[in-house]
Every structure is written in C-alpha cells, then in structure tokens.
XYZ file of C-alpha atoms in Angstrom:
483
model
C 49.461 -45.088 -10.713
C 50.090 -44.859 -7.190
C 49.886 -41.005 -7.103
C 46.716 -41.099 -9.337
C 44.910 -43.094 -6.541
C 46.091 -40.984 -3.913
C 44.885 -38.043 -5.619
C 41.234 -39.842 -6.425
C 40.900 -40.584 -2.851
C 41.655 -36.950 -1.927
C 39.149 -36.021 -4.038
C 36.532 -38.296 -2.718
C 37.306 -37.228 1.081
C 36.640 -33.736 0.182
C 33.248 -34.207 -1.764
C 31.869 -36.299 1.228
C 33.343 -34.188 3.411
C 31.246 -31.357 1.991
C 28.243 -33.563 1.885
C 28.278 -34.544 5.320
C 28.840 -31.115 6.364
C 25.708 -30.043 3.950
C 23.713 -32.676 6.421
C 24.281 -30.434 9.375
C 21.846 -27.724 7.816
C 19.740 -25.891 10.107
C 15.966 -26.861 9.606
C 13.200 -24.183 9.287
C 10.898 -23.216 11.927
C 7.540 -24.676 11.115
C 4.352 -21.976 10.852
C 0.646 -22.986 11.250
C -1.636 -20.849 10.439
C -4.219 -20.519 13.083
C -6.255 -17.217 12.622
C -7.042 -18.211 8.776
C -8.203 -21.593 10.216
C -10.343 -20.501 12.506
C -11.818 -17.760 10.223
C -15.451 -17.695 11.341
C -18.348 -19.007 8.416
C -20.556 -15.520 9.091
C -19.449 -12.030 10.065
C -22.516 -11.967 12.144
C -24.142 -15.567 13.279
C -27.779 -14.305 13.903
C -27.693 -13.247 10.141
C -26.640 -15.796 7.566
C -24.970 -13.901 4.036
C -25.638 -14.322 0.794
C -22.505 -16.037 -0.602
C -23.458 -15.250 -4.417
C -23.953 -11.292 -3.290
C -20.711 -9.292 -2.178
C -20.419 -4.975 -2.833
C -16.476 -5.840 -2.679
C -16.560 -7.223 -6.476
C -18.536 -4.139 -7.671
C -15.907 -2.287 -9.871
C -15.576 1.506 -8.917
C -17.238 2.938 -11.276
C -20.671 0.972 -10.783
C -20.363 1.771 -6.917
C -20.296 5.012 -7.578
C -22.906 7.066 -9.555
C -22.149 10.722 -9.143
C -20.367 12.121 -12.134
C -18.739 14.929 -10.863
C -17.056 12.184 -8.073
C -16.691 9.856 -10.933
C -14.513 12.378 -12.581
C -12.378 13.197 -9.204
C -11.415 9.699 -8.667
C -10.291 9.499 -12.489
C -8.256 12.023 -11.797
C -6.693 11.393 -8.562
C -6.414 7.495 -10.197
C -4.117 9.024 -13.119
C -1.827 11.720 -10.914
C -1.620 10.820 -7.362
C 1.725 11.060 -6.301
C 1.601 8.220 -3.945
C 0.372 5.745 -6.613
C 2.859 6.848 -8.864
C 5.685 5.969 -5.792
C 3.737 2.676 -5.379
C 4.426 1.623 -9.104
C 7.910 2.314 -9.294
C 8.327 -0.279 -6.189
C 6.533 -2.778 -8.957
C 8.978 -1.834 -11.288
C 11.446 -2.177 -8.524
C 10.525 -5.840 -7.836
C 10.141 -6.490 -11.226
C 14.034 -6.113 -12.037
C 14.483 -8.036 -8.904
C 12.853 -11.370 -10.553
C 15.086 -10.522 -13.644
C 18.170 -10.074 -11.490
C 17.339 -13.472 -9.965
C 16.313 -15.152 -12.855
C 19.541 -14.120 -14.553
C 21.792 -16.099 -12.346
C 20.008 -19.294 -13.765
C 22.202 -19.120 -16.869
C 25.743 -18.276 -17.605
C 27.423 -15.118 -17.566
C 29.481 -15.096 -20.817
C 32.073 -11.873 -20.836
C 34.365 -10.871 -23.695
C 37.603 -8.868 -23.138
C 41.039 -7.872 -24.117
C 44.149 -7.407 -22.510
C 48.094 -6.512 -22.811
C 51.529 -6.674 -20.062
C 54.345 -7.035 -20.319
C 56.472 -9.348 -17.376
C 60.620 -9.877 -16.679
C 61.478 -12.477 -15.039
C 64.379 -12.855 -12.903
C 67.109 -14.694 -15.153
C 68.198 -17.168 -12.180
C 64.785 -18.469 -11.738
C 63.087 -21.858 -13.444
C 61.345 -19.555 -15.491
C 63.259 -16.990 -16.412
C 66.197 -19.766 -17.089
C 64.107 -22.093 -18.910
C 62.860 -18.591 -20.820
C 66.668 -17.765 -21.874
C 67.282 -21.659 -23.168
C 64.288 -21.607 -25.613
C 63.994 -20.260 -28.963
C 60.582 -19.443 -30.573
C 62.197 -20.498 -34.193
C 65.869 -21.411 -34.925
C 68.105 -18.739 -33.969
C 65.026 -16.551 -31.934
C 65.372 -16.317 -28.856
C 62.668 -15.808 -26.295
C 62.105 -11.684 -25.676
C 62.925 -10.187 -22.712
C 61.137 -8.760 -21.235
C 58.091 -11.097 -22.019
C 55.218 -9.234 -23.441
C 51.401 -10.333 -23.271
C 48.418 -9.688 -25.284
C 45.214 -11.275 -25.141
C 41.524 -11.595 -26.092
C 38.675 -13.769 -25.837
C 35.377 -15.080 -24.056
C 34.919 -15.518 -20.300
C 32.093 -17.866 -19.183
C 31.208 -18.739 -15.544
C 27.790 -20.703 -14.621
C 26.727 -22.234 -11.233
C 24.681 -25.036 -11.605
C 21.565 -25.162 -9.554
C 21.621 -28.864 -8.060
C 19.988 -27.712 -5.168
C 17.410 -25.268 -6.692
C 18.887 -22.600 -4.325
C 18.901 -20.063 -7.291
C 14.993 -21.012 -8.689
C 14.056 -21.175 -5.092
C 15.583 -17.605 -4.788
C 13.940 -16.804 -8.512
C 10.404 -17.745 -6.782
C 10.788 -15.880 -4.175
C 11.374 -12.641 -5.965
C 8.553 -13.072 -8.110
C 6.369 -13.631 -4.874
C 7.692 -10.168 -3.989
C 6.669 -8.905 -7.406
C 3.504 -9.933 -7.208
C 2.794 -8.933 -3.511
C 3.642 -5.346 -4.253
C 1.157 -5.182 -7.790
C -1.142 -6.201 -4.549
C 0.511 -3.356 -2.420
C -0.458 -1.085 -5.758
C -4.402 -2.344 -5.336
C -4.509 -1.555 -1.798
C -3.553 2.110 -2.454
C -5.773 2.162 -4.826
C -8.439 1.458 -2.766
C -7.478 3.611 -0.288
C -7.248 6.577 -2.531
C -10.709 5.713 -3.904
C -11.952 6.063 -0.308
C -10.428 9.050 0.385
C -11.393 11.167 -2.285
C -14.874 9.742 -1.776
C -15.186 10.430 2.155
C -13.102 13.873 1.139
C -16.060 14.948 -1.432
C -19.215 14.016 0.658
C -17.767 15.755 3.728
C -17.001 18.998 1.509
C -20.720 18.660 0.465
C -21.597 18.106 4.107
C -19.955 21.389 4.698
C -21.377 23.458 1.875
C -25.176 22.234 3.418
C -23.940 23.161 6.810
C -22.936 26.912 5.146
C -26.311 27.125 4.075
C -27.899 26.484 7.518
C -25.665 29.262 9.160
C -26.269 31.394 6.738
C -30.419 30.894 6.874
C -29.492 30.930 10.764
C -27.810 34.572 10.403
C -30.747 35.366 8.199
C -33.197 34.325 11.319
C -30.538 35.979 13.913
C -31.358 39.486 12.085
C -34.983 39.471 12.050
C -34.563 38.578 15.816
C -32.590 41.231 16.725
C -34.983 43.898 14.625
C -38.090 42.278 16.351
C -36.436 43.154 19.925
C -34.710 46.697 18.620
C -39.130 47.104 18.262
C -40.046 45.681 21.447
C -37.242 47.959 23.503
C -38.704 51.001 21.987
C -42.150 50.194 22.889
C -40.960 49.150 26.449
C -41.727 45.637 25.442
C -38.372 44.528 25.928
C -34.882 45.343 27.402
C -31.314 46.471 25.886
C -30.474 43.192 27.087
C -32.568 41.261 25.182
C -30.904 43.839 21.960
C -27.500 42.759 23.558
C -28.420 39.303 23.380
C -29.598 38.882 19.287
C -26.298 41.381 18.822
C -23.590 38.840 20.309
C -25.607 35.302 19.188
C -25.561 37.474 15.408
C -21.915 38.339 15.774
C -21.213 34.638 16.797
C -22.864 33.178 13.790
C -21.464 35.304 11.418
C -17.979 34.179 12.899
C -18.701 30.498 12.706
C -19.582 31.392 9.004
C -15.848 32.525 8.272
C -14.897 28.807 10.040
C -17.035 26.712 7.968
C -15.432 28.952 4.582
C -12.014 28.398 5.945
C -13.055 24.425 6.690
C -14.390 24.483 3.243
C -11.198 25.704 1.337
C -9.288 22.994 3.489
C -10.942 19.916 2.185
C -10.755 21.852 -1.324
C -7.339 21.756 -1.302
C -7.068 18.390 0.107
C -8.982 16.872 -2.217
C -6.573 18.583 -4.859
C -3.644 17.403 -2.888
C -5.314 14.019 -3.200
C -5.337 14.809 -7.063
C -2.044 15.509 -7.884
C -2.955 19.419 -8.421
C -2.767 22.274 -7.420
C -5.716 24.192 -5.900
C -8.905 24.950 -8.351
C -12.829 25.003 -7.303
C -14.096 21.715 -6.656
C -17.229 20.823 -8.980
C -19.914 19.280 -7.005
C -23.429 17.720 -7.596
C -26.255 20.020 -7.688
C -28.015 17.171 -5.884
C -29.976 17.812 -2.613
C -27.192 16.657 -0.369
C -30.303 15.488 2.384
C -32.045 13.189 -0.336
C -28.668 11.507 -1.019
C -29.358 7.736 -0.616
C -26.612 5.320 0.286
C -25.959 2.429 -1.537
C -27.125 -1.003 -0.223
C -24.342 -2.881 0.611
C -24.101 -6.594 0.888
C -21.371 -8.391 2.582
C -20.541 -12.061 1.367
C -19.032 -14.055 3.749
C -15.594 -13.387 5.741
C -13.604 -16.310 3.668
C -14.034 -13.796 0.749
C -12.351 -10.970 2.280
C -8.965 -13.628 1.264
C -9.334 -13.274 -2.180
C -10.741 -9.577 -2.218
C -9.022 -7.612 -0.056
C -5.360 -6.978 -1.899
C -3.489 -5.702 1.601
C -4.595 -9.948 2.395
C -3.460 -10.764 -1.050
C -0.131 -8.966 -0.265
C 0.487 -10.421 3.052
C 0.078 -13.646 1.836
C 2.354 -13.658 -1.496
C 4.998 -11.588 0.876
C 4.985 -14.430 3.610
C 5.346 -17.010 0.522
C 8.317 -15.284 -0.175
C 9.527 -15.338 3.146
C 8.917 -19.024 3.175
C 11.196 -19.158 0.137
C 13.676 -16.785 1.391
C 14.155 -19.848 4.202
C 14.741 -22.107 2.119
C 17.463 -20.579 -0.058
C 18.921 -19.229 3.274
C 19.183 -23.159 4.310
C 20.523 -24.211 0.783
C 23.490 -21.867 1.556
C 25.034 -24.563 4.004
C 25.087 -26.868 0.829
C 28.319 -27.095 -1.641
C 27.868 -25.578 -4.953
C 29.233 -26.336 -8.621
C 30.821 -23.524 -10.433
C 31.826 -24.266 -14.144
C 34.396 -21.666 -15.856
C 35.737 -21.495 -19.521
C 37.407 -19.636 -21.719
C 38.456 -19.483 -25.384
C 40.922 -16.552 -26.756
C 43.525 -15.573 -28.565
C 47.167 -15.197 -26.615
C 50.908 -14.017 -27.389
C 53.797 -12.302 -26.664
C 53.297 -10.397 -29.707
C 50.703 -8.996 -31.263
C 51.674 -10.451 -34.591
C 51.327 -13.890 -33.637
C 48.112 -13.785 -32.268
C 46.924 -14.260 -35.830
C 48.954 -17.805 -35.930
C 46.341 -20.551 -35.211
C 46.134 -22.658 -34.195
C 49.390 -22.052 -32.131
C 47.969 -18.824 -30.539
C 44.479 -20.168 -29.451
C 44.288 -20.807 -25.562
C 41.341 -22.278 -23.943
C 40.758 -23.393 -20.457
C 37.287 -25.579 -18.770
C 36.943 -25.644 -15.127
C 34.955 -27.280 -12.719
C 34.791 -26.564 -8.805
C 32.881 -27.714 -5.971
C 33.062 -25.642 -2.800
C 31.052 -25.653 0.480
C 31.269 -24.106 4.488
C 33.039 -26.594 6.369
C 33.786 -24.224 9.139
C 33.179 -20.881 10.371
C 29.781 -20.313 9.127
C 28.535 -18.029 11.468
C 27.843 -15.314 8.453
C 25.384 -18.064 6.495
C 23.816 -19.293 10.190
C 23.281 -15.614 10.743
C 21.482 -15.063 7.665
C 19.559 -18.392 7.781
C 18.100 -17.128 11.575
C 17.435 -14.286 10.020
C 15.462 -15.272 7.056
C 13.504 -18.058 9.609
C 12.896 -14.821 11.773
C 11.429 -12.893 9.235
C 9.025 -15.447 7.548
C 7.525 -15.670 11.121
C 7.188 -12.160 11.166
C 5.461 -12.535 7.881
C 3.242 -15.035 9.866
C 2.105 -12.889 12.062
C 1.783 -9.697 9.832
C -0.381 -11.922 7.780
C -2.562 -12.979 10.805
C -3.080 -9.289 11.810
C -4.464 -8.261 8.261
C -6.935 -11.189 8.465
C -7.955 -10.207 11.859
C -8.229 -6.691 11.040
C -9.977 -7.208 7.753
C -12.871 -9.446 10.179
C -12.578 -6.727 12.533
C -12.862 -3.701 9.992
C -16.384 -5.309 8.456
C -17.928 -6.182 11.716
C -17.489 -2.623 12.898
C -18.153 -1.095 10.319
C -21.461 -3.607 9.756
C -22.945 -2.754 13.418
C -22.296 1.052 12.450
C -24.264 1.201 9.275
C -26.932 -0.046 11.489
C -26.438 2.418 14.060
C -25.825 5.561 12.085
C -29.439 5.011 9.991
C -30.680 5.185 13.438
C -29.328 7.681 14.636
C -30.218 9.709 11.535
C -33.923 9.303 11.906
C -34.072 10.818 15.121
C -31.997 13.358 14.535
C -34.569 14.001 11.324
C -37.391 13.761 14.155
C -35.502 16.270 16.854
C -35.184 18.565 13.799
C -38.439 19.351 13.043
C -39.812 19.289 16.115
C -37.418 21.939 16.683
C -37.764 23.831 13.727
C -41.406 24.085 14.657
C -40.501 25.303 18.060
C -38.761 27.898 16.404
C -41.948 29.280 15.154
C -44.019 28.894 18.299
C -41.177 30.639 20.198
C -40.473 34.025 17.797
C -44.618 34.508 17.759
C -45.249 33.839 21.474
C -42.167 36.340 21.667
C -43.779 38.968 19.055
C -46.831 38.966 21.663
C -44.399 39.321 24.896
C -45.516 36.140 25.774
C -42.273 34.277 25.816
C -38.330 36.344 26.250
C -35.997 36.579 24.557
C -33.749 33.376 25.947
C -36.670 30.919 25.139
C -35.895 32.169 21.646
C -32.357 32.077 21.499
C -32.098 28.583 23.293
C -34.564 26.924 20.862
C -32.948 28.737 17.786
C -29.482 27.178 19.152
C -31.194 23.857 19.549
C -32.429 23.980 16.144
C -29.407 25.159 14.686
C -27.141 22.222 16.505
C -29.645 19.650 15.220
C -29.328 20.880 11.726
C -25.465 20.361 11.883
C -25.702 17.041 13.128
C -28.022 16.465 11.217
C -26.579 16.899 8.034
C -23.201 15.322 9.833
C -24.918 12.217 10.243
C -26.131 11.809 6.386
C -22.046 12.480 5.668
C -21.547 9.530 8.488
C -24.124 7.531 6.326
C -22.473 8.261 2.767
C -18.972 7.538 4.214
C -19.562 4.599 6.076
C -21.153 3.154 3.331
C -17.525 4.080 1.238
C -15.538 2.424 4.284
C -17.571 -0.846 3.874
C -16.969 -1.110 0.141
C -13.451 -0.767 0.919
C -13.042 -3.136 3.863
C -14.923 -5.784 1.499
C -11.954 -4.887 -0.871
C -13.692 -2.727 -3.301
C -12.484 -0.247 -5.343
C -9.376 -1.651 -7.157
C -10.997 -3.509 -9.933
C-alpha cells in the first residue's frame, strides 16, 4: 500500500513538474501592422476614384483585344517554363499540408519478425529458463528462439493543438504559393505584352529607316547633279555617301534588334524560335486602353504578390506558435497486438500465443532546451521578417500605381508634341531638298533637318510603345492579368 503511494506521488511530482516547466514558455514577439493601417483612402488626393470602377478585375482576355497577342499569351500561359516550376512548388506545399495533417492520427504499422537468444545458464533467466517445462517432461529450448507478428500503433495526442496549429500553418503556405503562381502569371502576361508592342515598335521604326535610306538616295543623286553642273561640291557627294552608308548600317541593327525580341518572346513561350505573327494594324493609330484605378485598399485583395505576403506571414504567425508549444509536455499512446513464440508452431495456439501491450507516456524539456529556444527565436525572427516583407509589398504596390499613374499622364504628353515636332519637321524636309534643288540652301541644312526628322520619327513611334506598355504595367500593378 505503502509502495503504491509512493509511486502515485512520484508520478504526480513529475506531471507538475512538467507543467510548471511548460509555464516558463517563451512568449511571442507582438507585430502591428502599421503601413496597412495607414494605407492612404486615394492614390492621388486632388482626384477622388471611382470605387465601383477598377482595370485590375478585368480578366486578360477582355484587357486585351489583339488576336494575334491573344494567341501569344495562350501560349506562353500553357508552356512557360517558369510557370510550370511555380506549380510544382504548389504541389510541393500541397504534400506539406498532407504530411502535417497526417500526424493528427495514428500511425498503425504491421510487421514480422524472428531471433533466436541463449542465455547464460547462471543467470535469473537463463536458471529460471532451465527449471521450467513448457508441458510435462519439455523442457524449455535452448537456445530460445523468437518469432513474431502483429500491429504497431503510436499516436500523439494534440492537447495543445501544436500539431493543427502546425497543420494551419502549412496550408497557409499552400495557399500563399497558388498566390505566388498568380503573381507569375501576371508577370508573364506583362511581359509577353510589353515584349510584342516593342517588337511592333521596332518593325515601324524599320520602316522609317528604310523610307529614310529611300530619301538618303535621292539626296545623294540630286548632289552627284549639282557637282557636275558646278552647283555643288564632292563634299556635299561625300556627305549623302557616309549619312547613306550610316543608315543602311543602323538598318542591319534594328533587323538584329528585331530577331532578339523574336526570340525572346519565344523564350517567353516555351519554344523554340519561329516568326512572330503580328497585327496588320497601323501601329501609330493603336489606342491604349482607358484605365481606371479603384482605390489603394483594393490593391489587398487584387494584387496576389499582397495576397502571398499576407497568407505567408499567417503562417509565420503559426509557425510561432507551434515553435512555443514545443516547451509543453506531450502524450504519446503506443499499442500493439501480435502473435509471439519460440516456435513457429505455437504461434497458432491462442489464446496462449497472443501478446498485446498499451502504453501511455508523458514527456517534456525540463532542462537543456537550448535546441527548442533556438528554434522558437527563430520562428519569432522569421514571422517579423514576414512583417516587414509584407509591409514592403504594400508599399511598393502604392508606390508602383502612383508612378506609374503620373506617367500615363506624362507620356500622352509627351506624345503629342513629339506628333507636333514631327511634322513640322517632315515639312522642313521638303522646304529644305527644294530650296537645295535651286542652290538656295547646302547640303548640311538638308542633312541636319533629315536627321532631325528621322530622330523624331523614332521617338516618336518609341513613345506610342511607352504609351501601350505603360498602360500593360498599370493593369498589372492594379493586379490584373491572373483571373
């Protein structure tokens, strides 16, 4: 009776010691949120947004109207190598919640097994082994043999939720990188789009060095005439020679440039390189869309890199508090029900052969617990990092629309005086070759307005690929082009 209570009290000692010591559990660092707080109501104050209007909700293929880019993005969408990377890390994270989830129940294990053990004769068990008979007048063998089979079953039970906290956390992960997915997405929409209008940027700007060559040629005939009637120099013929040869040259750059962004455009598209079909559309009359912003607390549930910072600092959060949960004890229940003998014949005897066993335990740190305070500062660390990695997607997100807002703005000015300087030019072109056909202008009048014109034409056309891919870049930073 006595030893009974001694071995109660025992007991109880070592369960309150492991509570007590459970107490002693680091606490978590507490984040707040400032930067989504203080989100501001407006991207711009002066001009209030339409809440019920935002280009970020437009699916794809309503934002974008050109077949032949249509097709591209289809495409890239089904055999970019990137996006096929990004959704194995979903599949990834998806056996991660699976893995978690399966430590919620018991693991039940089935197995078989044979020995054979000798035991030394002047021992308690080998004597008591030599003084027992399995039936009259059998002995016990010797050596002993061993076979066995059954079920194993193990199961820690989750008082603390440490292993649903853990669960949670891994399908916060899952879902944050199904987000991940959505951002590249996004970004590969954008790329092949800005890829294809600067390749049709470049195929305009071919044109214009080509009509430029054209215009270099007549030059140079009109002064190879005026030398010969003394109405102009071999300098002047020097002149149209080298600005001709110089063209020409910057023709072979723009081909070159033109293959490039071919091929990237294919790279974007999981192929190898093949002609890139493009709209027979006037690139010039291209209009951009009209794009309407919302308000910045939208950018939260639109943008999917915010939408993945956010479920991957949720799971940091969690990953805290299963850290802390280590420094608790935890119950581990054990059983097992077989078959066992020291011959194989008898392990058909029941119920004589049948051996089962149930165990419960209860074990926690008491000391030395540097590894678990380690991992604990760790996982506090890390969900702070989350904090901030969070803050700085908001912040860029804000940033990214406001830019790219004042821009828009900017670059449709820009364009319509660069429109203006180009036909002014262009008719200065005309003034200068017939004052020059009548020796009443020379030849570097002509040349420096034809080089005017010519740079005007590029930037020109340069700015309408500005327009058309600035217009992209806002319908991404809204979070466009995933749905």
């Amino acid at each position: 009776m006595m030893e009974n209570l001694k071995t109660k009290s025992i007991i109880t000692a070592i369960a309150l010691s492991l509570v007590l010591a459970s107490c002693k559990a680091p606490m978590a660092t507490v984040i707040k949120d400032e930067v989504k707080e203080n989100l501001p109501q407006n991207f711009n104050e002066e001009e209030q947004s339409d809440v019920n209007i935002n280009s970020g909700t437009t699916p794809w293929k309503q934002f974008f109207t050109d077949p032949n880019l249509v097709a591209l993005i289809e495409t890239a969408l089904k055999n970019n190598q990137e996006l096929m990377i990004t959704l194995q890390e979903i599949e990834i994270a998806k056996s991660g919640v699976l893995a978690k989830k399966g430590k919620l129940t018991p693991t039940v294990s089935a197995g078989i097994g044979a020995g054979v053990k000798k035991a030394g004769r002047y021992t308690s068990e080998g004597a008591g082994d030599a003084t027992t008979e399995i039936e009259p007048g059998k002995e016990m063998p010797d050596p002993l043999g061993n076979f066995e089979g059954g079920l194993m079953a193990n199961w820690e039970i989750d008082i603390w939720k440490k292993l649903r906290t853990e669960k949670e956390a891994a399908v916060a992960h899952y879902l944050s990188t199904i987000e991940g997915k959505n951002f590249v997405l996004s970004n590969l929409i954008e790329e092949v789009a800005n890829n294809y209008y600067e390749l049709l940027a470049l195929d305009n700007q071919l044109d214009i060095i080509q009509q430029y060559v054209k215009l270099q040629q007549k030059a140079l005939e009109i002064s190879k005439i005026q030398k010969e009637a003394a109405a102009a120099t071999e300098l002047a013929v020097k002149k149209f020679e080298a600005e001709l040869a110089k063209s020409k040259a910057t023709e072979y750059t723009i081909r070159q440039e033109i293959t490039e962004k071919e091929n990237e455009i294919n790279a974007l598209c999981g192929r190898f390189p093949q002609p890139i079909v493009r709209t027979e559309e006037d690139f010039m009359s291209m209009i951009p869309q009209t794009v309407y912003m919302g308000i910045p607390s939208q950018l939260l549930a639109n943008r999917p890199d915010i939408k993945q910072a956010e479920l991957e600092l949720k799971a940091a959060k969690l990953d805290v508090e299963a850290a802390r949960k280590e420094f608790y004890p935890s119950l581990e229940i054990s059983a097992t029900l077989g078959l066992e003998a020291f011959k194989p014949s008898y392990l058909v005897k029941l119920p004589e052969s049948m051996a089962t066993s149930l165990a419960g335990e209860l074990a926690g740190p008491l000391i030395n617990k540097s590894a678990i305070k380690a991992n604990f500062q760790t996982a506090d660390a890390r969900q702070i990092q989350a904090l901030y990695e969070y803050d700085k997607t908001i912040l860029k997100a804000y940033l990214d629309v406001a830019n790219l807002m004042s821009k828009i703005k900017n670059i449709d000015q820009y364009y319509q005086l660069k429109s203006q300087e180009t036909h002014a030019l262009e008719q200065s072109i005309d003034i200068a070759n017939q004052l020059f056909r009548n020796s009443r202008a020379d030849y570097l009048e002509v040349l420096l307005n034809q080089r005017d014109a010519l740079d005007a034409k590029m930037e020109l056309i340069e700015a309408k690929e500005k327009q058309l891919s600035t217009v992209v870049d806002i319908y991404k930073s809204l979070g466009g082009g995933w749905k």
